[in-house]
């Protein structure tokens, strides 16, 4: 790490911070510090940084908008990378949209509706960056990123810049090839369809209203904590186990939606992990079903 930091001073990698608390970088508002936080603003800065990390074998973690993510209380060792404003753009070309990885998925859904383009209605309530959404094949309401995806520009862990199509991304439920082959999405192209602006907006609004009524979106959370098991719902199993409202420290199993764990103000990652463990063991004992986490847990334990 020392040699990496020495050489980092010699290149233009963007903004660099040390021992940076990460709680404010996540929707759960939980997380310890990053040893080093680097925010590149351009493709050239990111490539230079990735190549230097690869050269010295320094571990790195990519951080988008911090949704669907639990960062440990001790934080993340090595380097955390977050794409800066240079990756925050969207450009429409007919039914195609070229969008930077740092762009808000919710904002893109709204903008697409205004353009009279259909296909992104499902994304109107997903608080992710486009890059994170591609990485995890984000979805809701029976659709996901793979349905509209054409290609993505990706910087691999070696610093090589590649372009992957849908087949190369190997999409499945909340999964892409980047889970096994580390890389950072820097931009994507989605293909949407022509539609009627009024109908698209109505669908998006209906989805939003449903979320507001059924999910605790006024509190810090990270979306659904567990995947739905085949032919059932994690929330039903958790609620039927009598766990709604159970608290651990500052974390609580939501009284509105049992598959959400909310931060009531001072929750720690360990509070959340304790509740997750309780949920798993109780549901397993009551129903013989092993729930699988949908949120990613990262950092030093």
Coordinates of C-alpha atoms in Angstrom, one line a residue, residues 8 17 23 28 43 53-54 60 113 121 148 210 261 292:
X8 CA -0.6 7.7 -6.6
X17 CA -9.4 11.1 0.8
X23 CA -22.1 6.0 6.3
X28 CA -28.7 2.6 5.2
X43 CA -12.3 7.6 -17.8
X53 CA -4.0 -0.8 -8.1
X54 CA -3.4 -3.8 -10.2
X60 CA -10.4 -2.2 -4.1
X113 CA -41.0 8.8 -19.4
X121 CA -41.0 2.2 -15.6
X148 CA -33.5 -3.2 -22.0
X210 CA -47.5 1.4 -4.3
X261 CA -34.6 -3.5 8.1
X292 CA -30.7 -15.9 1.1

